[in-house]
Short mmCIF file of C-alpha atoms and ligand atoms in Angstrom, two decimals:
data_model
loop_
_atom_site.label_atom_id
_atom_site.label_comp_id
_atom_site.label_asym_id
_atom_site.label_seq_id
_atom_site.Cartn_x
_atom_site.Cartn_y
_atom_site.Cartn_z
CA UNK V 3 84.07 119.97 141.67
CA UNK V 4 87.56 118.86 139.68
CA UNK V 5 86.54 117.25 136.61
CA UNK V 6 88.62 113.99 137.06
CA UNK V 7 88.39 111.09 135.05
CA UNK V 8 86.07 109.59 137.81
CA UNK V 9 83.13 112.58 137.15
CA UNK V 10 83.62 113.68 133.50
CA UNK V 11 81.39 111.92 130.96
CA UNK V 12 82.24 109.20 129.28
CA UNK V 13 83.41 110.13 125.33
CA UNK V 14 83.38 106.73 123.04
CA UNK V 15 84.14 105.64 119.50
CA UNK V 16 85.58 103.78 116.53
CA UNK V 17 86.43 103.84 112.95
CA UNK V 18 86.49 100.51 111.42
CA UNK V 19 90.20 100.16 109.87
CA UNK V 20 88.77 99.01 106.17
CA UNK V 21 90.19 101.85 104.63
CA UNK V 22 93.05 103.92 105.01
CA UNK V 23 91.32 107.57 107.19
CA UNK V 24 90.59 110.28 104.59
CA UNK V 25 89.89 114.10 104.17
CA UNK V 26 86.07 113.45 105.80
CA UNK V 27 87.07 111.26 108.75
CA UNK V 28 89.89 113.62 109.77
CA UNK V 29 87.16 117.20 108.93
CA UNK V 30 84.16 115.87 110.21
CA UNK V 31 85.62 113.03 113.20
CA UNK V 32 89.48 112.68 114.53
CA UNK V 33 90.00 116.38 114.11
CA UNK V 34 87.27 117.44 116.60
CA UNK V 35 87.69 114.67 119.23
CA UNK V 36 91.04 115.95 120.06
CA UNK V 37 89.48 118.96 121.59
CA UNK V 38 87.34 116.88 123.84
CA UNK V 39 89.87 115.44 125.94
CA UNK V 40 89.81 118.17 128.43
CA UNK V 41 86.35 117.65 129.18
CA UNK V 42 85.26 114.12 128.59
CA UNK V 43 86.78 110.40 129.79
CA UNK V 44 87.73 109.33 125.89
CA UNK V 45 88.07 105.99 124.33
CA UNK V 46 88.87 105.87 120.24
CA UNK V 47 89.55 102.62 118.94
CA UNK V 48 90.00 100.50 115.57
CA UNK V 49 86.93 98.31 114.83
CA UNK V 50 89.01 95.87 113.93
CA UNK V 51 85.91 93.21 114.92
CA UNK V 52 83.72 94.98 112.88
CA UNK V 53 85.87 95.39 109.37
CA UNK V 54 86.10 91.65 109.03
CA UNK V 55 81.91 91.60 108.33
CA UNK V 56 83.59 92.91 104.81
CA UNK V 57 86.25 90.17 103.64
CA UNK V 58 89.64 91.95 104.41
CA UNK V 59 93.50 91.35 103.29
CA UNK V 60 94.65 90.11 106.56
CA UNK V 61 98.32 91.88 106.35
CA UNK V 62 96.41 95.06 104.38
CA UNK V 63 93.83 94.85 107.68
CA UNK V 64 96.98 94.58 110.71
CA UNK V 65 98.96 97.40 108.35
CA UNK V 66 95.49 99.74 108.44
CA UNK V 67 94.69 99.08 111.99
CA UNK V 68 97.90 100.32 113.18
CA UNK V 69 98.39 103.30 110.47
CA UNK V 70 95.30 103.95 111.89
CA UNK V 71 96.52 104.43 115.89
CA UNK V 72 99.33 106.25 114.16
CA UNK V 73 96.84 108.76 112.17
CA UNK V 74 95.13 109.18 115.56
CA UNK V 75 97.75 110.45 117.52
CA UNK V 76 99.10 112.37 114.64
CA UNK V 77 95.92 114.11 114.40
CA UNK V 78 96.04 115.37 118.36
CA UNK V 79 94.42 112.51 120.19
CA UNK V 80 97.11 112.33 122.76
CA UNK V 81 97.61 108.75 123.88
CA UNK V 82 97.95 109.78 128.14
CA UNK V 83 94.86 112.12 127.28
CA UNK V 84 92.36 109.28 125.63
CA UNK V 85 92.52 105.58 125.22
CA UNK V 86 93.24 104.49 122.28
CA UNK V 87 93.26 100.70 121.75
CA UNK V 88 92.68 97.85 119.00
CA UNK V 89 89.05 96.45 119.52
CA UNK V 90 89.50 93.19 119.11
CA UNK V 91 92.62 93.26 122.25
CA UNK V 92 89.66 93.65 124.57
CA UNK V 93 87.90 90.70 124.21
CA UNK V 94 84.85 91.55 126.37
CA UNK V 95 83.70 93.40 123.47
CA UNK V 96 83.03 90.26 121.54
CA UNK V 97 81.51 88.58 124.79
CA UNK V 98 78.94 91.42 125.39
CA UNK V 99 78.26 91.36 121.84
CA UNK V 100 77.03 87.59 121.97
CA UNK V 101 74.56 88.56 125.01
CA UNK V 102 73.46 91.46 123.24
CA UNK V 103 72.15 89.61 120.14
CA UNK V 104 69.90 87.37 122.70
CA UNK V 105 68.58 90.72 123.34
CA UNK V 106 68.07 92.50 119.90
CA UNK V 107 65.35 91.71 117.57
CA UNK V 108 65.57 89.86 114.30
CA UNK V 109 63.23 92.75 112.60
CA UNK V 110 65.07 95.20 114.78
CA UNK V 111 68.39 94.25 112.80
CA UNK V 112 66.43 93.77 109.25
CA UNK V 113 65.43 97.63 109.17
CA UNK V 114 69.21 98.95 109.79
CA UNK V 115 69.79 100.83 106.65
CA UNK V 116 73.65 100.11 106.66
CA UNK V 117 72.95 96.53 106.38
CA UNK V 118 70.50 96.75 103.63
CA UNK V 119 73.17 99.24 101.90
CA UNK V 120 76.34 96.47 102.67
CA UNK V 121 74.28 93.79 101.14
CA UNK V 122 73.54 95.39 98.10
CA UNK V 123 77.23 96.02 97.37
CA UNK V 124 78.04 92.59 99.13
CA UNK V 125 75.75 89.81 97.65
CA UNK V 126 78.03 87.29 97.73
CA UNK V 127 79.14 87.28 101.64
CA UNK V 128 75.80 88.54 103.02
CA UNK V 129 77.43 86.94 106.68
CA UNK V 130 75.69 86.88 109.94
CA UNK V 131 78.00 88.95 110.82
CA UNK V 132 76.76 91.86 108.58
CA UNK V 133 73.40 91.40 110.05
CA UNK V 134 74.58 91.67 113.97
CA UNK V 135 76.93 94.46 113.30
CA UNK V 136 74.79 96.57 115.34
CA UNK V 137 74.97 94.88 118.52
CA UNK V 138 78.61 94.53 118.55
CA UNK V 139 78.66 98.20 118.06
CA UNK V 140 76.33 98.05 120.98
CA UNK V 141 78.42 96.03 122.99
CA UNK V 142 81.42 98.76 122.15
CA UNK V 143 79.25 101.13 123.63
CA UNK V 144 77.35 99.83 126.47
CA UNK V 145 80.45 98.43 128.15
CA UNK V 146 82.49 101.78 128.88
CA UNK V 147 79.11 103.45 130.31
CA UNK V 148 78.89 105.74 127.88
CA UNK V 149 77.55 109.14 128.18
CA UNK V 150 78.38 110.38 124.23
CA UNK V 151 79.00 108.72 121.08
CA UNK V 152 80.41 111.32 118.64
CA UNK V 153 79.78 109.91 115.16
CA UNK V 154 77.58 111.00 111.75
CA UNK V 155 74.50 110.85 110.36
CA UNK V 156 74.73 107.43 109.19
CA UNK V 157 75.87 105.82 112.58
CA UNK V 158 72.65 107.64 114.16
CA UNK V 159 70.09 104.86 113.38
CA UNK V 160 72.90 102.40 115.15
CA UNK V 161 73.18 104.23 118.31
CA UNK V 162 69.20 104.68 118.37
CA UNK V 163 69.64 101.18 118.55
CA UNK V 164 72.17 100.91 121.52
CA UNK V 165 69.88 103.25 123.12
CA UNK V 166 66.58 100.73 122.56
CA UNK V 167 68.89 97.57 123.55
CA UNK V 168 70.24 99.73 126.85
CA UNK V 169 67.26 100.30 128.02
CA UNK V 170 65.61 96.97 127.34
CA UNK V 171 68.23 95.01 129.14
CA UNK V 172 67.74 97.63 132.38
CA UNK V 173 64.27 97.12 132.10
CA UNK V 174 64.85 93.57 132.62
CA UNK V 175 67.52 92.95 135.24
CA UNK V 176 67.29 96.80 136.79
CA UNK V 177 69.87 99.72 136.00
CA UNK V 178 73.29 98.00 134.58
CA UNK V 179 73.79 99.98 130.85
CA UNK V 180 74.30 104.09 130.66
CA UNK V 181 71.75 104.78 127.91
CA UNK V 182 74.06 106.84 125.50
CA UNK V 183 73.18 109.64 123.26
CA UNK V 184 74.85 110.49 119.97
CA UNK V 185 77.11 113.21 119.94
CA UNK V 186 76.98 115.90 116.58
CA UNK V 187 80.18 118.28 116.95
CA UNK V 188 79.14 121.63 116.54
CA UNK V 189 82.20 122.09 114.01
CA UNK V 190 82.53 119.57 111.35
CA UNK V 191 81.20 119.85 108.04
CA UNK V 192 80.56 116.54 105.76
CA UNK V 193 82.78 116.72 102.91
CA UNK V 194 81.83 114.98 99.58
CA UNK V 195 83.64 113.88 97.07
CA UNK V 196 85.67 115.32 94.70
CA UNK V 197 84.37 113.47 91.65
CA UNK V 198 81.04 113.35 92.36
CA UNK V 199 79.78 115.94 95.02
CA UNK V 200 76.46 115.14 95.81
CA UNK V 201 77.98 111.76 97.71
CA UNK V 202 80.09 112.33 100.91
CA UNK V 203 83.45 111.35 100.44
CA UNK V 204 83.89 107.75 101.79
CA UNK V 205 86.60 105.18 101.37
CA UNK V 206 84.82 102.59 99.37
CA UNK V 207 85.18 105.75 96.31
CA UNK V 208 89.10 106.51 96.32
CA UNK V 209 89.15 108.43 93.08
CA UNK V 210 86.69 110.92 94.93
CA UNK V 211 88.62 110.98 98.66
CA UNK V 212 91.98 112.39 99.47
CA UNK V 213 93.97 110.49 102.61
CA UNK V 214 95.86 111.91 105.20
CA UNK V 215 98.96 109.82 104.40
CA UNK V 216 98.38 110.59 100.10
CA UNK V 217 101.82 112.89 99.02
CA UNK V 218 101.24 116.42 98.14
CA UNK V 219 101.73 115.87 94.70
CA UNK V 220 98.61 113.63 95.27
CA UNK V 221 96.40 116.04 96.54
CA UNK V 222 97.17 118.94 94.47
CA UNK V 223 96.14 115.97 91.26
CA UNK V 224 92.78 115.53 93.33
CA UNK V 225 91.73 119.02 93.72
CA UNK V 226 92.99 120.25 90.07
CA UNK V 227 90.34 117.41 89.22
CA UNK V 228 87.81 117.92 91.45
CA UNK V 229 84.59 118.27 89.90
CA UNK V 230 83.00 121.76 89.90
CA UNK V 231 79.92 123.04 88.46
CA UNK V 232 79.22 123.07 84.17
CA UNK V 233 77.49 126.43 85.16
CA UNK V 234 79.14 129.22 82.94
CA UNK V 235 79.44 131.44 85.91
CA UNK V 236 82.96 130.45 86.70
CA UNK V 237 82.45 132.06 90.30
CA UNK V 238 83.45 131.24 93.29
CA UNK V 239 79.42 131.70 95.29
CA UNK V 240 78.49 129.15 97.95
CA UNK V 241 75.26 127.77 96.37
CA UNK V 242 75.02 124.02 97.46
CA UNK V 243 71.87 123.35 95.79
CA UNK V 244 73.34 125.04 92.43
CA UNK V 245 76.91 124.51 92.26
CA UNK V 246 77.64 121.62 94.89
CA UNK V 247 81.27 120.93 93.56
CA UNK V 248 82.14 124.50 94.05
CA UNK V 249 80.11 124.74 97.53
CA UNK V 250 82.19 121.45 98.85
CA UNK V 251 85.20 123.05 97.57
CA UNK V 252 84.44 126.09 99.64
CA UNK V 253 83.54 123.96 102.52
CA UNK V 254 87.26 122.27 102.35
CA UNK V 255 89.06 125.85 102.27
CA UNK V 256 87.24 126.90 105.14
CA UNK V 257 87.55 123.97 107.80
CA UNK V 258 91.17 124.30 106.67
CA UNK V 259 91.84 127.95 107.16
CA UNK V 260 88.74 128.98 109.24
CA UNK V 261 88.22 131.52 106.52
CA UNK V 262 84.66 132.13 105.74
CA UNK V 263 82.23 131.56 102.99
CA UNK V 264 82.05 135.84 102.65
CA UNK V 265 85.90 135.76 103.08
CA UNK V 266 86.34 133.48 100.20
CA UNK V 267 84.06 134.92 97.89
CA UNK V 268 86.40 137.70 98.28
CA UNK V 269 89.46 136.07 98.03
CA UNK V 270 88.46 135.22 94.82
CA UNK V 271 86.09 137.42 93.28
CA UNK V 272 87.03 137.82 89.83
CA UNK V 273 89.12 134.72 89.70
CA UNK V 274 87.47 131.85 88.71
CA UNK V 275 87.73 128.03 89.34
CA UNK V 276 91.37 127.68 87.33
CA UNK V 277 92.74 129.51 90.43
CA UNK V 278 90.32 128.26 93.20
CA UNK V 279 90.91 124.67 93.09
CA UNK V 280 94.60 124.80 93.51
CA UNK V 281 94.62 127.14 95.76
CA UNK V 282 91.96 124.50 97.94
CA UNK V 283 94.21 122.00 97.02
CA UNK V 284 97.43 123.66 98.46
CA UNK V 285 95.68 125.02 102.00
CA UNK V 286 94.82 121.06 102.29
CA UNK V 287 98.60 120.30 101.59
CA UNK V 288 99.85 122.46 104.22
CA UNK V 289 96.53 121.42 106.82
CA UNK V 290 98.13 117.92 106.29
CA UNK V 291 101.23 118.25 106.40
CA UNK V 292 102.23 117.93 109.70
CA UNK V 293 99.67 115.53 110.27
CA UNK V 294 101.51 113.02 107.46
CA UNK V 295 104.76 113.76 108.67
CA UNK V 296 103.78 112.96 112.29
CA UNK V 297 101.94 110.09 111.01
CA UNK V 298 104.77 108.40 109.17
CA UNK V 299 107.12 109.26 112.16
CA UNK V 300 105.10 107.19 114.39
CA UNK V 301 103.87 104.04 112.43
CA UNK V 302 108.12 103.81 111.72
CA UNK V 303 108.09 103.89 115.69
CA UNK V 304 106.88 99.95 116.24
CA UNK V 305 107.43 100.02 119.87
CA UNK V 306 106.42 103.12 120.72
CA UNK V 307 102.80 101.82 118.63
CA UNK V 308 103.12 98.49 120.86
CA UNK V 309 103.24 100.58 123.85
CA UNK V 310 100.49 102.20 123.18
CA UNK V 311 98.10 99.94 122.23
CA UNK V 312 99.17 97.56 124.79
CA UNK V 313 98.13 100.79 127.97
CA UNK V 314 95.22 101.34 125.79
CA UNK V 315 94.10 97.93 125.83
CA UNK V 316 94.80 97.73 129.45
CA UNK V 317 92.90 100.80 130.81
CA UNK V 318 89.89 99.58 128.62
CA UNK V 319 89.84 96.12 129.45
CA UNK V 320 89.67 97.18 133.06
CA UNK V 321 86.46 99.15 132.40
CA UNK V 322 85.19 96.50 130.04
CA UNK V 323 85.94 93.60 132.77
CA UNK V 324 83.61 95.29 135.51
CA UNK V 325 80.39 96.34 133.38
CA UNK V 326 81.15 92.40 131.58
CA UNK V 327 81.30 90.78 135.32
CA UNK V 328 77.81 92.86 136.28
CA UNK V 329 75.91 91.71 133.10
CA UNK V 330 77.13 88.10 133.62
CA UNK V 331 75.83 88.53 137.27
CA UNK V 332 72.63 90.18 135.80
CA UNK V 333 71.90 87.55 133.49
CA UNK V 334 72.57 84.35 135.76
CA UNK V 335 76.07 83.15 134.77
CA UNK V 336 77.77 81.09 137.23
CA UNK V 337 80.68 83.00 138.93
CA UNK V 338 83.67 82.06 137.42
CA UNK V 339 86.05 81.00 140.54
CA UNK V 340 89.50 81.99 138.99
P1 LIG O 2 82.48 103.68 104.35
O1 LIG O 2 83.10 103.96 103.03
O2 LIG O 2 82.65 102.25 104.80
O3 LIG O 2 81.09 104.22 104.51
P2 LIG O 2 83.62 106.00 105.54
O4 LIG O 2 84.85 106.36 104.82
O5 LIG O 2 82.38 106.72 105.21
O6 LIG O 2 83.36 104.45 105.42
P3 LIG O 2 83.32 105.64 108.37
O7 LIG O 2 84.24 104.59 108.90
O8 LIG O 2 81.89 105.29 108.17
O9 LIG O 2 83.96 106.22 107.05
O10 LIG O 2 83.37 106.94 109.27
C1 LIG O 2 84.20 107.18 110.37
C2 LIG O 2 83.87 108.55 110.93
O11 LIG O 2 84.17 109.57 109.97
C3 LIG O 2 82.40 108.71 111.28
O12 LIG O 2 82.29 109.44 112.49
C4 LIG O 2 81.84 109.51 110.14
O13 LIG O 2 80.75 110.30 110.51
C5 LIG O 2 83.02 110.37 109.70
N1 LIG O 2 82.96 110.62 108.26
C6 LIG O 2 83.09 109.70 107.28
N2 LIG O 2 82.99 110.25 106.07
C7 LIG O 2 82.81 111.58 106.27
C8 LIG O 2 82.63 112.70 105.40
N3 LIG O 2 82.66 112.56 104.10
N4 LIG O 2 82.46 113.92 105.95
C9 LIG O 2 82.45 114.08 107.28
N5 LIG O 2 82.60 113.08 108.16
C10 LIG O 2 82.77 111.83 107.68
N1 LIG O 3 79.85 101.51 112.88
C1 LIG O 3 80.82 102.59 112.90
C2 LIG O 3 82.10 102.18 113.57
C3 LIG O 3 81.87 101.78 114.98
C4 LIG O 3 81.50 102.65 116.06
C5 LIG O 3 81.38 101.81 117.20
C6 LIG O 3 81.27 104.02 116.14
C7 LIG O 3 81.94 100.52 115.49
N2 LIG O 3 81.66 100.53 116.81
C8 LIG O 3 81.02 102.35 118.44
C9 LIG O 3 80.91 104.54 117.41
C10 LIG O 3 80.79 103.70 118.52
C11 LIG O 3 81.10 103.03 111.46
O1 LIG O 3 80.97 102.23 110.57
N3 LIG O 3 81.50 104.25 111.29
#
């Protein structure tokens, strides 16, 4: 049988735009869901909805949501290949979030690790919103049918979640909600940072993170800082246990080139961590390159951004609108007449 949009699986998911997308989000996320639009139905968006459970700069948050569309196309997701839309221009999300939280346990949301992380570096705007994150990012989910939810380890424990609210609802009012499994790329290592390897590089740490849009001059300051190893070996070995610095380093230079580990060692056997690092730093120069320059071509490009966010929004919302109409059915909602 063809695989048409109508019988491929259904490919779904969402970066919040609370930080600008860095070296880890492009390695282990955007990079690899560009090679899935052959086989899947794909919907990316900006969790717009979500980011403001953080307080946000409300011109930083509209600049980072659309740098963000911009940084997704750059990176390969082509727009008439995947949707790609602004989360909160489909406003069904934000309606099938509110039923969702009639159907998600208070204790449920108190063991959700992220939320017990957020309000530890958040005590002062501890917001309900915080708390029901994970049944918006059910909502996201559960309203495109989804078959796959390509995201990390951390995001596992949410879609557990979305799989344990699916399933109650169907149990309920019959089959409505695809119960969705989490998708783990097979390529896609998780970077850490550069000042402190044994945490993954993340936004919230931008001394440790290098971002797609930073100059090259940038980068090539990041990586001849990066932290490696105090061991007096000065050798290039992949040991992440020993030398994680080093190891992360290695990990970098080969998602970059697709060199690897054995092929590094012997690119620089004998040459020690003065020449490794910029030599990390330049293959991640020239990786991004095109990706920056594509990136800054586009977000200059208004209306060509407007356009695209405006189909996206469209071909979602008319997904959204039909599994919306069937839960309002399910759950006894008055048909609305107009
Ligand atoms: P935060 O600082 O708020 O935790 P983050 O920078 O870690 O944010 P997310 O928005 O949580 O980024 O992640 C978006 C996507 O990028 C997710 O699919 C996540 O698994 C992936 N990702 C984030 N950081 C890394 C990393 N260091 N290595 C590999 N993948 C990553
Ligand atoms: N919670 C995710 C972002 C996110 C998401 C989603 C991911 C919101 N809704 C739906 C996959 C599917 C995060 O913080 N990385």
């Amino acid at each position: 049988m063809e695989n048409t949009a109508a019988t491929k699986k259904v490919m779904l998911s969402g970066i919040q735009p609370s930080g600008d997308l860095h070296l880890g989000n492009y390695l282990g996320a955007v990079k690899n869901w560009a090679a899935l639009a052959e086989e899947f139905d794909c919907y990316y968006f900006m969790a717009d909805l979500h980011s403001i459970t953080v307080r946000q700069n409300p011109a930083e948050l509209r600049r980072r949501s659309l740098a963000q569309l911009a940084q997704y196309i750059a990176c390969g997701l082509d727009p008439e290949k995947n949707t790609l839309f602004i989360q909160s221009h489909v406003h069904e999300h934000a309606e099938l979030g509110w039923i969702l939280n009639c159907y998600t346990m208070f204790g449920e949301l108190s063991r959700m690790t992220q939320f017990k992380d957020k309000c530890a570096k958040n005590a002062d705007n501890i917001n309900g919103g915080l708390f029901t994150y994970p049944s918006l990012m059910a909502a996201d989910i559960l309203l495109y049918q989804a078959d796959y939810v390509p995201v990390g380890e951390d995001q596992k424990q949410h879609c557990e979640l979305t799989r344990d609210i699916a399933t109650r609802f169907n149990n309920i009012y019959g089959e409505t909600f695809k119960v969705p499994e989490p998708y783990i790329p097979k390529v896609g290592a998780r970077i850490m940072s550069l000042v402190n390897p044994t945490s993954k590089m993340s936004k919230s740490d931008p001394h440790g993170c290098v971002f797609l849009l930073d100059s090259p001059e940038e980068i090539a300051r990041k990586f001849k800082r990066a932290v490696t190893d105090s061991d007096t070996e000065n050798c290039v070995r992949y040991a992440p246990a020993e030398k994680p610095g080093v190891a992360n380093l290695m990990s970098i230079y080969s998602s970059v080139t697709g060199k690897s580990f054995e092929e590094i060692e012997a690119e620089f056997q004998g040459k020690g961590y003065g020449a490794f690092k910029p030599a990390v730093g330049e293959a991640v120069i020239e990786a991004l390159r095109p990706v920056r320059e594509e990136a800054q071509r586009i977000m200059a490009d208004k209306a060509y951004l407007q356009q695209v966010y405006t189909q996206g929004a469209q071909k979602a919302g008319y997904v959204a609108r039909k599994t919306l109409r069937k839960v309002y059915k399910r759950v006894g909602f008055v048909e609305k007449p107009f």
